[in-house]
mmCIF file of C-alpha atoms in Angstrom:
data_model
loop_
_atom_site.group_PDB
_atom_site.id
_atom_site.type_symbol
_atom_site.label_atom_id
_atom_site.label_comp_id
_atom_site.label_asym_id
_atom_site.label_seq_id
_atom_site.Cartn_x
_atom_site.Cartn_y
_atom_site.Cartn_z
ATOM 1 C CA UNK W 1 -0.996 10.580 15.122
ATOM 2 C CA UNK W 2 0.294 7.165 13.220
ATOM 3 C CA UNK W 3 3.340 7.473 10.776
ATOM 4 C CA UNK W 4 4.255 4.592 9.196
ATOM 5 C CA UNK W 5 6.792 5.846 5.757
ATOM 6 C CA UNK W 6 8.216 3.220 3.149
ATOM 7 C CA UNK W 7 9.626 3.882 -0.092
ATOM 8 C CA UNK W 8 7.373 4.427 -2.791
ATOM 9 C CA UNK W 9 9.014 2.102 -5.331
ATOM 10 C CA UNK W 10 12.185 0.373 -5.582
ATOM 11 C CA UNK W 11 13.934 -1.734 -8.753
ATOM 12 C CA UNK W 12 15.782 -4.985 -8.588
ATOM 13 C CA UNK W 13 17.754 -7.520 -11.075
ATOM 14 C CA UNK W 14 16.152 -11.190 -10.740
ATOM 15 C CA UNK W 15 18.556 -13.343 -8.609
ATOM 16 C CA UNK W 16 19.641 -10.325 -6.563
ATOM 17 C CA UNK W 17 19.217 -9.451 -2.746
ATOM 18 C CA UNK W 18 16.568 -5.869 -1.728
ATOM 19 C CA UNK W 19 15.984 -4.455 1.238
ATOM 20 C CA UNK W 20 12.754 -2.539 1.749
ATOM 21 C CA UNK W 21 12.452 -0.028 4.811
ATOM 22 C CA UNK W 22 9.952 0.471 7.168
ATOM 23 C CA UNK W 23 10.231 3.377 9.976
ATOM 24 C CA UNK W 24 6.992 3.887 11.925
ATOM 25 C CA UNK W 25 5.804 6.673 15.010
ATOM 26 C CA UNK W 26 3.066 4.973 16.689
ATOM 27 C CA UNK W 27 1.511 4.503 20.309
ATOM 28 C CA UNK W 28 0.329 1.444 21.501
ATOM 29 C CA UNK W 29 2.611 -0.669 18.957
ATOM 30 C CA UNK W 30 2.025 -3.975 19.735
ATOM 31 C CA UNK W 31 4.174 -5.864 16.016
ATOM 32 C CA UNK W 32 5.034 -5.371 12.885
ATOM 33 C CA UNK W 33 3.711 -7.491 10.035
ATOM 34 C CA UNK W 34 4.714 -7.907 6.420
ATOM 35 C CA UNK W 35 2.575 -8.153 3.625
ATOM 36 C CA UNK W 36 2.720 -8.930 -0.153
ATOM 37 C CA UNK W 37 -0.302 -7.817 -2.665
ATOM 38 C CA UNK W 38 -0.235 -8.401 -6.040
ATOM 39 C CA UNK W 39 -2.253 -5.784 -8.324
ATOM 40 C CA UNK W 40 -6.198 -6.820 -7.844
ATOM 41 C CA UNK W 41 -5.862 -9.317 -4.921
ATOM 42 C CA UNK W 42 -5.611 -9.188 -0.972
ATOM 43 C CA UNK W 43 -2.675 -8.597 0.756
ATOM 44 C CA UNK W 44 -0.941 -11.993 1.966
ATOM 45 C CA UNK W 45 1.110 -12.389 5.205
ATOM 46 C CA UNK W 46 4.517 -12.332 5.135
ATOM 47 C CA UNK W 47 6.030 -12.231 8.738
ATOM 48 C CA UNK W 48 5.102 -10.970 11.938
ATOM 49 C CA UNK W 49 7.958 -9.258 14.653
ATOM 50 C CA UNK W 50 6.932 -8.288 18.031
ATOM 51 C CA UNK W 51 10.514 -8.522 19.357
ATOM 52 C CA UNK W 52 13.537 -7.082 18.183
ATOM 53 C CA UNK W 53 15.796 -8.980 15.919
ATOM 54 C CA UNK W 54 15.772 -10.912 12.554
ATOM 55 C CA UNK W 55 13.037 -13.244 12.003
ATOM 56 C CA UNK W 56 14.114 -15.759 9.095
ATOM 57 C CA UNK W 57 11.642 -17.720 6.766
ATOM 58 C CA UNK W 58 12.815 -19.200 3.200
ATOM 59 C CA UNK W 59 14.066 -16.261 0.891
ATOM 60 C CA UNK W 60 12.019 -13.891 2.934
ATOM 61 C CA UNK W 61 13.550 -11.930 6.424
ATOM 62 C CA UNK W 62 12.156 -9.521 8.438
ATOM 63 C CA UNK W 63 14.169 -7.166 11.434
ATOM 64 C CA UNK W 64 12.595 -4.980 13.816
ATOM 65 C CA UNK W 65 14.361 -2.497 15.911
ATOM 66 C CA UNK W 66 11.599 -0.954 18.764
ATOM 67 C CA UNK W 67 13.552 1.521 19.905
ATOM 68 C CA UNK W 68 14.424 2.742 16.526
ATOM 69 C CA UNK W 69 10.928 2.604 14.921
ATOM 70 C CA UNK W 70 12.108 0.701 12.362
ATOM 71 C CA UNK W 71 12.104 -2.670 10.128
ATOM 72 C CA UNK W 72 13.389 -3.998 7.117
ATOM 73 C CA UNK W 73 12.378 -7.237 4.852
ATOM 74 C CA UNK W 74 14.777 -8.711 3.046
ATOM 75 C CA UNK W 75 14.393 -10.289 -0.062
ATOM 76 C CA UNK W 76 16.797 -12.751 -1.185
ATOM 77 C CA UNK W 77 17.115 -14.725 -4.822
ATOM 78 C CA UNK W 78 14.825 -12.546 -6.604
ATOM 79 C CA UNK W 79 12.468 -13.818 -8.630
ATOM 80 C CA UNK W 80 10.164 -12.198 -11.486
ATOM 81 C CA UNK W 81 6.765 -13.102 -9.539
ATOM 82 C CA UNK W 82 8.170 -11.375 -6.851
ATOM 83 C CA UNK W 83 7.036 -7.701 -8.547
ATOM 84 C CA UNK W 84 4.340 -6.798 -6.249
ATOM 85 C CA UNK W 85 3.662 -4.207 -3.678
ATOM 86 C CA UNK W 86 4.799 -5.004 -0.212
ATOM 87 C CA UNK W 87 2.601 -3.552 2.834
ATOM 88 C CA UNK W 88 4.624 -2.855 6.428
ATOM 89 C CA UNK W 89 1.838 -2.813 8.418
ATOM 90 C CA UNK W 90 1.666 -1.814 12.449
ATOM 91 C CA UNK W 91 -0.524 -3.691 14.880
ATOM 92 C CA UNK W 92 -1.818 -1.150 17.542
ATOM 93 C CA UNK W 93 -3.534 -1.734 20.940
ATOM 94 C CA UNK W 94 -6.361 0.791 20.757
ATOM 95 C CA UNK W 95 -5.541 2.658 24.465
ATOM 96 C CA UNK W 96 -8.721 4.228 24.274
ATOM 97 C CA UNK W 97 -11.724 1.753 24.504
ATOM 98 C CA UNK W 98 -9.196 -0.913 23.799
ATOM 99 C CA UNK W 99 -8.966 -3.745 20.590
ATOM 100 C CA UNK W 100 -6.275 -3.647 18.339
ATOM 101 C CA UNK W 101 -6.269 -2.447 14.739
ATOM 102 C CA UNK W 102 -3.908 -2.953 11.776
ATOM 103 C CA UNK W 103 -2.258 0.247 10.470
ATOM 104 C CA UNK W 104 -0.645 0.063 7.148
ATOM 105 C CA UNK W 105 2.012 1.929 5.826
ATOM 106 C CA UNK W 106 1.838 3.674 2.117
ATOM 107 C CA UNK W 107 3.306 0.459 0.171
ATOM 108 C CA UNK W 108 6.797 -0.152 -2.005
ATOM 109 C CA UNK W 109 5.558 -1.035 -5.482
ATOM 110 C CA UNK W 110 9.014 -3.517 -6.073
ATOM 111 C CA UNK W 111 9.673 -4.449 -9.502
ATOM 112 C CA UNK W 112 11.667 -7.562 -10.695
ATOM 113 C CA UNK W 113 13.642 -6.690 -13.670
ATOM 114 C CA UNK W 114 16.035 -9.660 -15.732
ATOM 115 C CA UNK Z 1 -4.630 -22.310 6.666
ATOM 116 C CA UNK Z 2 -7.755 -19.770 7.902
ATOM 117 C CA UNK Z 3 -10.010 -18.774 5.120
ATOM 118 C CA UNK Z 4 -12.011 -15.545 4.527
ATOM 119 C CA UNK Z 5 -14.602 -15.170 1.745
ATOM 120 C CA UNK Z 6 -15.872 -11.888 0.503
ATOM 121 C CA UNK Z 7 -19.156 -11.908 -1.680
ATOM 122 C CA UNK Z 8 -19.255 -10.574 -4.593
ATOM 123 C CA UNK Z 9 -16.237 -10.206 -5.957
ATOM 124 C CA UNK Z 10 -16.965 -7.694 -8.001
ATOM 125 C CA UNK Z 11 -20.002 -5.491 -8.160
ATOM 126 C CA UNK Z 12 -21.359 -2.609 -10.777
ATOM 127 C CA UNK Z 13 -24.296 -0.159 -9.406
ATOM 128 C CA UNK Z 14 -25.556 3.134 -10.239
ATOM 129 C CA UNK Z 15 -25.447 6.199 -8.908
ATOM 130 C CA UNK Z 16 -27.592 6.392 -5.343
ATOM 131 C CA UNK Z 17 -28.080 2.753 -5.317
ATOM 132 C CA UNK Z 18 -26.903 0.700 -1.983
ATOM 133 C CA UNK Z 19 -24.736 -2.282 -2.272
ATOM 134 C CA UNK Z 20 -23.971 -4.656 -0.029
ATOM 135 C CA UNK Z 21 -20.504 -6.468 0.799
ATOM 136 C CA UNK Z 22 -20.440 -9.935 3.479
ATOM 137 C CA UNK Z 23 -17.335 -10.819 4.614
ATOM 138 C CA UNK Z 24 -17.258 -14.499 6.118
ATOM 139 C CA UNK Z 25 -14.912 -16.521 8.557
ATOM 140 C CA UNK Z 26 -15.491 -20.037 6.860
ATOM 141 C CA UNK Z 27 -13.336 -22.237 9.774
ATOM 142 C CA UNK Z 28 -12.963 -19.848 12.571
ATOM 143 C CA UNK Z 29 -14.525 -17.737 14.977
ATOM 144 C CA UNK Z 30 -13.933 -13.526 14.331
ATOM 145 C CA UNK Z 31 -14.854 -11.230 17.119
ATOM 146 C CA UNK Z 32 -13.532 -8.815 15.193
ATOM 147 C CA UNK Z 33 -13.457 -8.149 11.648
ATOM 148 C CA UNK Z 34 -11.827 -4.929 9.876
ATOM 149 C CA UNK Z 35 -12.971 -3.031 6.948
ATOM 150 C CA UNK Z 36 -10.751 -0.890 4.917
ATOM 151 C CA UNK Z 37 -10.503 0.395 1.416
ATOM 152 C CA UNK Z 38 -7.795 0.753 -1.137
ATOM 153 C CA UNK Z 39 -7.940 3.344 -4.294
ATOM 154 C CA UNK Z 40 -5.761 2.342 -7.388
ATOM 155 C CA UNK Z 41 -1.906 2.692 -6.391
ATOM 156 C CA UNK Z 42 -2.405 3.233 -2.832
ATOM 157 C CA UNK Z 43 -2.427 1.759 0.526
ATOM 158 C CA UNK Z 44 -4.917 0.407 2.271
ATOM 159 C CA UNK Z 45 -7.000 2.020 4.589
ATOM 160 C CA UNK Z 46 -8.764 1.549 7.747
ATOM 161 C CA UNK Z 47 -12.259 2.528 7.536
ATOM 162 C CA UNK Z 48 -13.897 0.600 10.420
ATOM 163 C CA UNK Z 49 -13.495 -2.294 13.200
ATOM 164 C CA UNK Z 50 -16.937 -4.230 13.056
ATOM 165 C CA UNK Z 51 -17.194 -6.166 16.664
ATOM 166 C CA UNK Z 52 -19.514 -8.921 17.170
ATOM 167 C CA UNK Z 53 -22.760 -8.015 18.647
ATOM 168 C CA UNK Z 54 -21.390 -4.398 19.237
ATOM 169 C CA UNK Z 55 -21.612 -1.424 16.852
ATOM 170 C CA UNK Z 56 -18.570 -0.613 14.829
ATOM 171 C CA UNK Z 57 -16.047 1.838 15.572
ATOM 172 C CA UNK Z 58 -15.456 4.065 12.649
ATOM 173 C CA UNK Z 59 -11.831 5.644 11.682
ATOM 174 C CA UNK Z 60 -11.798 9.763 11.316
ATOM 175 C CA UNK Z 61 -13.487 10.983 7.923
ATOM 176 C CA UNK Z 62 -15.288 7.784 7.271
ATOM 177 C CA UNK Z 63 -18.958 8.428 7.478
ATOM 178 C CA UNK Z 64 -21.242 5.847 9.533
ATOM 179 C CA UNK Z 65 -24.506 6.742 7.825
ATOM 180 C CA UNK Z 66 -22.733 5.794 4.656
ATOM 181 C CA UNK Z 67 -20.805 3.031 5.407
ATOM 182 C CA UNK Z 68 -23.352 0.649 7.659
ATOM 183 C CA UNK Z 69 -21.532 -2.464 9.211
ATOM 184 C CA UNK Z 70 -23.040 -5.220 10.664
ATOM 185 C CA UNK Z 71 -21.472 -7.765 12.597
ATOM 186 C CA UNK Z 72 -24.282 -10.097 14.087
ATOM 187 C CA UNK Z 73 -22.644 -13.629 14.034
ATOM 188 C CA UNK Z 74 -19.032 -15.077 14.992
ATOM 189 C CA UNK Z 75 -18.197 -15.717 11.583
ATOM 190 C CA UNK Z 76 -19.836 -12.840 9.587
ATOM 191 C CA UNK Z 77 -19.791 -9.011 8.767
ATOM 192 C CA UNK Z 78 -21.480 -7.114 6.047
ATOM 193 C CA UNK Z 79 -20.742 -3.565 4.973
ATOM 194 C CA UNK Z 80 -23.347 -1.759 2.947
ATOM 195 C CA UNK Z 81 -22.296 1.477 0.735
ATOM 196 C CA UNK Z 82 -25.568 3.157 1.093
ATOM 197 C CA UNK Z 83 -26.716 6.025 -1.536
ATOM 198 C CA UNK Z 84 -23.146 5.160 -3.440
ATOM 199 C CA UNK Z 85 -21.749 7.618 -5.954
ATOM 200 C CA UNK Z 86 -18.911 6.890 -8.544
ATOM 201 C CA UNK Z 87 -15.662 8.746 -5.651
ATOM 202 C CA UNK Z 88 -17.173 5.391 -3.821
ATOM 203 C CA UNK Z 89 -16.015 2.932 -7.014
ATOM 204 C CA UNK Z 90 -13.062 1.292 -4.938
ATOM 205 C CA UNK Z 91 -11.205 -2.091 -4.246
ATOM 206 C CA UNK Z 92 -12.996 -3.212 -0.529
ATOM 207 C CA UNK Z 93 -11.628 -5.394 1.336
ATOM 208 C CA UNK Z 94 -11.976 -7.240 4.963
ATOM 209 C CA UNK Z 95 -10.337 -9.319 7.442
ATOM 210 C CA UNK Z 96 -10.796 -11.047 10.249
ATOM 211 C CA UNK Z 97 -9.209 -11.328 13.770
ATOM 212 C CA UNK Z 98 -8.292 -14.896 14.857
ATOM 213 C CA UNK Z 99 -9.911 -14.296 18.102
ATOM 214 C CA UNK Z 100 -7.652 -17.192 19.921
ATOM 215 C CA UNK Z 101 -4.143 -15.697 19.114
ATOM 216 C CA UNK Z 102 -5.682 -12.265 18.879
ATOM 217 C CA UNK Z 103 -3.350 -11.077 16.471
ATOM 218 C CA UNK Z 104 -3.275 -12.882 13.401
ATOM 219 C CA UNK Z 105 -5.200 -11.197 10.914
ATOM 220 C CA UNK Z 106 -6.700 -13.188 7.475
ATOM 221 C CA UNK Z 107 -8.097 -11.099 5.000
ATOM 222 C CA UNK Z 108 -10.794 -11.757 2.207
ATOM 223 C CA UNK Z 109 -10.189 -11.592 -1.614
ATOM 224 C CA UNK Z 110 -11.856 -8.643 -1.579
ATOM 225 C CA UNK Z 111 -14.674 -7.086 -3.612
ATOM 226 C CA UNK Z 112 -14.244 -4.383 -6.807
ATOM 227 C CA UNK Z 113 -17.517 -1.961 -6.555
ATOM 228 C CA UNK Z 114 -17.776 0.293 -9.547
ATOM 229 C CA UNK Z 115 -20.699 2.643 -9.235
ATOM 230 C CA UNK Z 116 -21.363 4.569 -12.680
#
Protein backbone atom coordinates (compact mmCIF):
# COMPACT_ATOMS: atom_id res chain seq x y z
CA UNK A 1 0.00 0.00 0.00
CA UNK A 2 0.81 4.03 0.10
CA UNK A 3 2.85 5.41 3.16
CA UNK A 4 3.38 8.78 3.17
CA UNK A 5 4.54 9.81 7.35
CA UNK A 6 5.19 13.56 8.46
CA UNK A 7 5.39 14.85 11.81
CA UNK A 8 2.34 15.51 13.52
CA UNK A 9 3.20 19.00 14.81
CA UNK A 10 6.22 20.98 15.10
CA UNK A 11 6.95 24.62 17.04
CA UNK A 12 8.97 27.51 15.78
CA UNK A 13 10.17 31.18 17.02
CA UNK A 14 9.02 33.92 14.31
CA UNK A 15 12.14 34.93 12.26
CA UNK A 16 13.63 31.45 12.58
CA UNK A 17 14.44 28.68 9.90
CA UNK A 18 12.04 24.80 10.15
CA UNK A 19 12.38 21.99 8.38
CA UNK A 20 9.38 19.71 7.96
CA UNK A 21 9.95 15.96 6.78
CA UNK A 22 8.34 14.01 4.39
CA UNK A 23 9.34 10.13 3.80
CA UNK A 24 6.91 8.30 1.51
CA UNK A 25 6.63 4.19 0.18
CA UNK A 26 4.72 4.43 -2.91
CA UNK A 27 4.50 2.76 -6.50
CA UNK A 28 3.99 4.59 -9.43
CA UNK A 29 5.43 7.97 -7.82
CA UNK A 30 5.36 10.30 -10.37
CA UNK A 31 6.28 14.09 -7.75
CA UNK A 32 6.01 15.40 -4.75
CA UNK A 33 3.97 18.51 -4.04
CA UNK A 34 3.74 20.86 -1.10
CA UNK A 35 0.81 22.25 0.30
CA UNK A 36 -0.25 24.88 2.91
CA UNK A 37 -4.01 24.88 4.52
CA UNK A 38 -5.02 27.13 6.89
CA UNK A 39 -7.86 25.85 9.44
CA UNK A 40 -11.34 26.00 7.26
CA UNK A 41 -9.88 26.64 3.75
CA UNK A 42 -8.34 24.51 0.78
CA UNK A 43 -5.05 23.47 0.66
CA UNK A 44 -2.78 25.93 -1.53
CA UNK A 45 0.25 24.84 -3.65
CA UNK A 46 3.43 25.24 -2.48
CA UNK A 47 6.04 23.47 -4.79
CA UNK A 48 6.14 20.64 -6.94
CA UNK A 49 9.62 18.13 -7.27
CA UNK A 50 9.71 15.43 -9.75
CA UNK A 51 13.53 15.38 -9.78
CA UNK A 52 15.89 15.14 -7.14
CA UNK A 53 17.39 18.19 -5.64
CA UNK A 54 16.38 21.57 -4.02
CA UNK A 55 13.79 23.49 -5.68
CA UNK A 56 14.00 27.26 -4.38
CA UNK A 57 11.04 29.83 -4.36
CA UNK A 58 11.06 33.07 -1.96
CA UNK A 59 11.27 31.93 1.81
CA UNK A 60 9.86 28.62 0.80
CA UNK A 61 12.33 25.33 -0.43
CA UNK A 62 11.52 22.08 -1.18
CA UNK A 63 14.25 18.78 -1.66
CA UNK A 64 13.41 15.50 -2.89
CA UNK A 65 15.60 12.53 -2.67
CA UNK A 66 13.84 9.41 -4.97
CA UNK A 67 15.89 6.96 -3.95
CA UNK A 68 15.51 7.79 -0.37
CA UNK A 69 11.69 8.31 -0.28
CA UNK A 70 12.08 11.39 1.11
CA UNK A 71 11.57 15.40 1.09
CA UNK A 72 11.86 18.24 3.16
CA UNK A 73 10.38 22.03 2.92
CA UNK A 74 12.14 24.51 4.32
CA UNK A 75 10.85 27.41 5.82
CA UNK A 76 12.91 30.37 6.16
CA UNK A 77 12.13 33.96 8.09
CA UNK A 78 9.24 32.76 9.92
CA UNK A 79 6.43 34.60 10.10
CA UNK A 80 3.21 34.43 12.47
CA UNK A 81 0.72 33.77 9.39
CA UNK A 82 2.82 31.09 8.62
CA UNK A 83 0.94 28.72 11.54
CA UNK A 84 -0.90 26.44 9.35
CA UNK A 85 -0.86 22.83 8.48
CA UNK A 86 1.42 21.85 5.69
CA UNK A 87 0.26 18.77 3.36
CA UNK A 88 3.31 16.56 1.54
CA UNK A 89 1.35 15.16 -0.89
CA UNK A 90 2.46 12.20 -3.60
CA UNK A 91 1.33 12.26 -7.20
CA UNK A 92 0.83 8.58 -8.36
CA UNK A 93 0.38 7.10 -11.89
CA UNK A 94 -2.51 4.71 -11.31
CA UNK A 95 -0.63 1.31 -12.98
CA UNK A 96 -3.79 -0.31 -13.01
CA UNK A 97 -6.37 1.30 -15.45
CA UNK A 98 -4.05 4.23 -15.50
CA UNK A 99 -4.71 8.32 -14.40
CA UNK A 100 -2.93 9.73 -11.72
CA UNK A 101 -4.20 10.58 -8.25
CA UNK A 102 -2.93 12.84 -5.43
CA UNK A 103 -2.03 11.00 -2.19
CA UNK A 104 -1.60 13.08 0.84
CA UNK A 105 0.33 12.51 3.71
CA UNK A 106 -1.19 12.93 7.50
CA UNK A 107 -0.23 16.84 7.80
CA UNK A 108 2.37 18.91 10.30
CA UNK A 109 0.11 21.31 12.18
CA UNK A 110 3.33 24.14 12.43
CA UNK A 111 2.88 26.78 14.85
CA UNK A 112 4.57 30.28 14.77
CA UNK A 113 5.38 31.32 18.20
CA UNK A 114 7.15 35.20 19.02
CA UNK B 1 -3.99 31.78 -11.85
CA UNK B 2 -6.69 28.61 -12.47
CA UNK B 3 -9.81 28.93 -10.47
CA UNK B 4 -12.11 26.26 -8.93
CA UNK B 5 -15.49 27.07 -7.36
CA UNK B 6 -17.32 24.78 -5.05
CA UNK B 7 -21.14 25.53 -4.38
CA UNK B 8 -22.29 25.90 -1.41
CA UNK B 9 -19.93 26.66 0.81
CA UNK B 10 -21.46 25.51 3.52
CA UNK B 11 -24.52 23.36 3.85
CA UNK B 12 -26.86 22.11 7.00
CA UNK B 13 -29.34 18.96 6.28
CA UNK B 14 -31.02 16.45 8.28
CA UNK B 15 -30.69 13.18 8.89
CA UNK B 16 -31.53 10.91 5.50
CA UNK B 17 -31.74 13.92 3.40
CA UNK B 18 -29.38 14.07 0.06
CA UNK B 19 -27.24 17.01 -0.60
CA UNK B 20 -25.61 17.95 -3.38
CA UNK B 21 -21.95 19.48 -3.89
CA UNK B 22 -20.76 21.03 -7.81
CA UNK B 23 -17.41 21.57 -8.19
CA UNK B 24 -16.58 23.92 -11.29
CA UNK B 25 -13.43 24.65 -13.54
CA UNK B 26 -14.30 28.43 -14.24
CA UNK B 27 -11.15 29.05 -17.02
CA UNK B 28 -10.04 25.62 -17.84
CA UNK B 29 -10.85 22.40 -19.12
CA UNK B 30 -10.79 19.24 -16.20
CA UNK B 31 -10.89 15.74 -17.48
CA UNK B 32 -10.45 14.85 -14.26
CA UNK B 33 -11.60 16.14 -11.10
CA UNK B 34 -10.88 14.53 -7.48
CA UNK B 35 -13.06 14.30 -4.54
CA UNK B 36 -11.79 13.81 -1.10
CA UNK B 37 -12.80 14.57 2.41
CA UNK B 38 -11.13 15.92 5.47
CA UNK B 39 -12.49 15.34 9.28
CA UNK B 40 -11.40 18.06 11.88
CA UNK B 41 -7.47 17.72 12.50
CA UNK B 42 -6.79 15.35 9.82
CA UNK B 43 -5.60 14.86 6.39
CA UNK B 44 -7.27 14.79 3.51
CA UNK B 45 -8.57 11.97 1.88
CA UNK B 46 -9.14 10.52 -1.42
CA UNK B 47 -12.57 9.38 -1.84
CA UNK B 48 -13.02 9.31 -5.65
CA UNK B 49 -11.52 10.37 -9.24
CA UNK B 50 -14.68 11.67 -11.24
CA UNK B 51 -13.59 11.40 -15.18
CA UNK B 52 -15.41 13.19 -17.77
CA UNK B 53 -18.04 11.26 -19.49
CA UNK B 54 -16.80 8.06 -17.61
CA UNK B 55 -18.00 6.75 -14.23
CA UNK B 56 -15.87 7.49 -11.24
CA UNK B 57 -13.41 5.33 -9.73
CA UNK B 58 -13.98 5.03 -6.07
CA UNK B 59 -11.00 4.64 -3.32
CA UNK B 60 -11.37 1.35 -0.85
CA UNK B 61 -14.17 1.87 1.93
CA UNK B 62 -15.86 4.69 0.19
CA UNK B 63 -19.29 3.60 -0.80
CA UNK B 64 -20.58 4.44 -4.50
CA UNK B 65 -24.28 4.17 -3.72
CA UNK B 66 -23.60 6.83 -1.16
CA UNK B 67 -21.35 9.01 -2.60
CA UNK B 68 -22.84 9.55 -6.44
CA UNK B 69 -20.40 11.60 -8.73
CA UNK B 70 -21.14 13.00 -11.81
CA UNK B 71 -18.85 14.34 -14.18
CA UNK B 72 -20.84 15.20 -17.47
CA UNK B 73 -19.08 18.42 -18.78
CA UNK B 74 -15.27 19.59 -19.15
CA UNK B 75 -15.57 22.00 -16.54
CA UNK B 76 -17.97 20.40 -13.97
CA UNK B 77 -18.46 17.59 -11.29
CA UNK B 78 -21.08 17.19 -8.67
CA UNK B 79 -20.99 14.83 -5.72
CA UNK B 80 -24.23 14.03 -3.99
CA UNK B 81 -24.20 12.57 -0.21
CA UNK B 82 -27.27 10.56 -0.64
CA UNK B 83 -29.42 9.36 2.58
CA UNK B 84 -26.64 11.51 4.76
CA UNK B 85 -26.32 10.90 8.48
CA UNK B 86 -24.47 13.21 11.03
CA UNK B 87 -20.57 10.53 10.76
CA UNK B 88 -21.16 12.24 7.07
CA UNK B 89 -20.96 16.12 8.65
CA UNK B 90 -17.38 16.79 7.09
CA UNK B 91 -15.18 19.52 5.34
CA UNK B 92 -15.55 18.32 1.25
CA UNK B 93 -13.50 19.37 -0.94
CA UNK B 94 -12.49 19.01 -4.88
CA UNK B 95 -9.99 19.69 -7.41
CA UNK B 96 -9.37 19.64 -10.68
CA UNK B 97 -6.69 18.25 -13.10
CA UNK B 98 -5.22 20.81 -15.55
CA UNK B 99 -5.70 18.43 -18.30
CA UNK B 100 -2.78 20.21 -20.55
CA UNK B 101 0.15 19.79 -18.02
CA UNK B 102 -1.61 16.82 -16.51
CA UNK B 103 -0.29 17.35 -13.24
CA UNK B 104 -1.12 20.47 -11.75
CA UNK B 105 -3.87 20.10 -9.51
CA UNK B 106 -6.29 23.39 -8.33
CA UNK B 107 -8.57 22.73 -5.72
CA UNK B 108 -11.99 24.41 -4.72
CA UNK B 109 -12.70 26.32 -1.43
CA UNK B 110 -14.46 23.61 -0.43
CA UNK B 111 -17.89 23.00 1.11
CA UNK B 112 -18.73 22.42 5.19
CA UNK B 113 -21.89 19.84 5.23
CA UNK B 114 -23.28 19.45 8.70
CA UNK B 115 -26.09 16.94 8.77
CA UNK B 116 -27.99 17.02 12.29
Amino acid sequence: GQNIDQPTEMTATEGAIVQINCTYQTSGFNGLFWYQQHAGEAPTFLSYNVLDGLEEKGRFSSFLSRSKGYSYLLLKELQMKDSASYLCAVFLTILTGGGNKLTFGTGTQLKVEL
Amino acid sequence: GAVVSQHPSRVICKSGTSVKIECRSLDFQATTMFWYRQFPKQSLMLMATSNEGSKATYEQGVEKDKFLINHASLTLSTLTVTSAHPEDSSFYICSALDSITSYEQYFGPGTRLTVT
